[in-house]
Amino acid sequence: MNLRLWPRSLLWRTFLLLAALVVATTVGWFQIFRAYEVEPRARQISQNLVSIVNLTRSALVNSQPELRRELLSDLAEREGIQVYPSEPGST
């Protein structure tokens, strides 16, 4: 029984080499795409987070003092945003 792992025909060798090249370039392209996609997504998420913090702060500062607790509970229930005081005594 003669087992050959590498084909002897030039056509099949060329085909295998081209197939390996296509696979290697596809993997390389995917890695480059992933590397360039990670930073913009992280930047966008951080900008969204900063916007949420700024809007929440602005809403709390400009709301009527007697309605602030209701605003905080609304933010917690509807948006899942929890606001905690920066100092233990401040409310």
mmCIF file of C-alpha atoms in Angstrom:
data_model
loop_
_atom_site.group_PDB
_atom_site.id
_atom_site.type_symbol
_atom_site.label_atom_id
_atom_site.label_comp_id
_atom_site.label_asym_id
_atom_site.label_seq_id
_atom_site.Cartn_x
_atom_site.Cartn_y
_atom_site.Cartn_z
ATOM 1 C CA MET A 1 0.000 0.000 0.000
ATOM 2 C CA ASN A 2 1.619 3.213 -1.182
ATOM 3 C CA LEU A 3 0.197 6.290 0.593
ATOM 4 C CA ARG A 4 1.069 9.643 -0.876
ATOM 5 C CA LEU A 5 0.389 12.775 1.145
ATOM 6 C CA TRP A 6 1.732 15.221 -1.434
ATOM 7 C CA PRO A 7 0.338 14.870 -4.978
ATOM 8 C CA ARG A 8 2.843 14.268 -7.774
ATOM 9 C CA SER A 9 0.911 16.146 -10.443
ATOM 10 C CA LEU A 10 1.896 19.790 -10.969
ATOM 11 C CA LEU A 11 -1.778 20.726 -11.354
ATOM 12 C CA TRP A 12 -2.709 19.394 -7.909
ATOM 13 C CA ARG A 13 0.369 20.877 -6.254
ATOM 14 C CA THR A 14 -0.481 24.264 -7.736
ATOM 15 C CA PHE A 15 -4.093 23.890 -6.639
ATOM 16 C CA LEU A 16 -3.091 23.034 -3.055
ATOM 17 C CA LEU A 17 -0.601 25.902 -2.877
ATOM 18 C CA LEU A 18 -3.188 28.382 -4.190
ATOM 19 C CA ALA A 19 -5.809 27.074 -1.772
ATOM 20 C CA ALA A 20 -3.362 27.480 1.133
ATOM 21 C CA LEU A 21 -2.564 31.006 -0.056
ATOM 22 C CA VAL A 22 -6.266 31.920 -0.217
ATOM 23 C CA VAL A 23 -6.836 30.569 3.291
ATOM 24 C CA ALA A 24 -3.793 32.419 4.655
ATOM 25 C CA THR A 25 -4.818 35.741 3.086
ATOM 26 C CA THR A 26 -8.389 35.347 4.352
ATOM 27 C CA VAL A 27 -7.147 34.718 7.894
ATOM 28 C CA GLY A 28 -4.791 37.712 7.611
ATOM 29 C CA TRP A 29 -7.582 39.941 6.313
ATOM 30 C CA PHE A 30 -9.870 38.863 9.145
ATOM 31 C CA GLN A 31 -7.209 39.636 11.760
ATOM 32 C CA ILE A 32 -6.548 43.089 10.277
ATOM 33 C CA PHE A 33 -10.280 43.822 10.078
ATOM 34 C CA ARG A 34 -10.778 42.762 13.689
ATOM 35 C CA ALA A 35 -7.846 44.884 14.891
ATOM 36 C CA TYR A 36 -9.120 48.001 13.138
ATOM 37 C CA GLU A 37 -12.708 47.405 14.258
ATOM 38 C CA VAL A 38 -12.014 47.069 17.995
ATOM 39 C CA GLU A 39 -10.807 50.620 18.636
ATOM 40 C CA PRO A 40 -13.707 52.456 16.928
ATOM 41 C CA ARG A 41 -16.235 50.321 18.793
ATOM 42 C CA ALA A 42 -14.537 50.971 22.117
ATOM 43 C CA ARG A 43 -14.424 54.697 21.358
ATOM 44 C CA GLN A 44 -18.115 54.734 20.434
ATOM 45 C CA ILE A 45 -19.115 52.870 23.591
ATOM 46 C CA SER A 46 -17.086 55.248 25.759
ATOM 47 C CA GLN A 47 -18.622 58.279 24.032
ATOM 48 C CA ASN A 48 -22.091 56.864 24.646
ATOM 49 C CA LEU A 49 -21.249 56.327 28.295
ATOM 50 C CA VAL A 50 -19.973 59.898 28.669
ATOM 51 C CA SER A 51 -23.149 61.192 27.000
ATOM 52 C CA ILE A 52 -25.325 59.207 29.408
ATOM 53 C CA VAL A 53 -23.423 60.543 32.400
ATOM 54 C CA ASN A 54 -23.584 64.137 31.156
ATOM 55 C CA LEU A 55 -27.294 63.945 30.311
ATOM 56 C CA THR A 56 -28.124 62.366 33.659
ATOM 57 C CA ARG A 57 -26.132 65.014 35.537
ATOM 58 C CA SER A 58 -27.758 67.804 33.526
ATOM 59 C CA ALA A 59 -31.227 66.378 34.173
ATOM 60 C CA LEU A 60 -30.554 66.142 37.912
ATOM 61 C CA VAL A 61 -29.061 69.634 38.172
ATOM 62 C CA ASN A 62 -31.888 71.273 36.222
ATOM 63 C CA SER A 63 -34.799 69.366 37.737
ATOM 64 C CA GLN A 64 -36.894 70.704 40.565
ATOM 65 C CA PRO A 65 -35.527 69.547 43.933
ATOM 66 C CA GLU A 66 -38.815 67.925 44.976
ATOM 67 C CA LEU A 67 -38.957 65.865 41.759
ATOM 68 C CA ARG A 68 -35.359 64.572 41.811
ATOM 69 C CA ARG A 69 -36.166 61.349 43.667
ATOM 70 C CA GLU A 70 -38.890 60.593 41.134
ATOM 71 C CA LEU A 71 -36.436 61.288 38.289
ATOM 72 C CA LEU A 72 -33.876 58.944 39.865
ATOM 73 C CA SER A 73 -36.416 56.163 40.307
ATOM 74 C CA ASP A 74 -37.592 56.691 36.710
ATOM 75 C CA LEU A 75 -34.018 56.400 35.434
ATOM 76 C CA ALA A 76 -33.487 53.246 37.466
ATOM 77 C CA GLU A 77 -36.726 51.571 36.336
ATOM 78 C CA ARG A 78 -36.806 52.524 32.658
ATOM 79 C CA GLU A 79 -33.150 52.800 31.701
ATOM 80 C CA GLY A 80 -31.356 50.725 34.332
ATOM 81 C CA ILE A 81 -29.207 53.721 35.327
ATOM 82 C CA GLN A 82 -28.274 53.734 38.994
ATOM 83 C CA VAL A 83 -27.083 57.054 40.444
ATOM 84 C CA TYR A 84 -25.149 57.028 43.712
ATOM 85 C CA PRO A 85 -24.064 60.043 45.754
ATOM 86 C CA SER A 86 -20.362 60.902 45.581
ATOM 87 C CA GLU A 87 -20.225 61.543 49.333
ATOM 88 C CA PRO A 88 -21.976 59.515 52.044
ATOM 89 C CA GLY A 89 -23.993 62.457 53.415
ATOM 90 C CA SER A 90 -25.183 64.016 50.147
ATOM 91 C CA THR A 91 -28.582 63.074 48.721
#
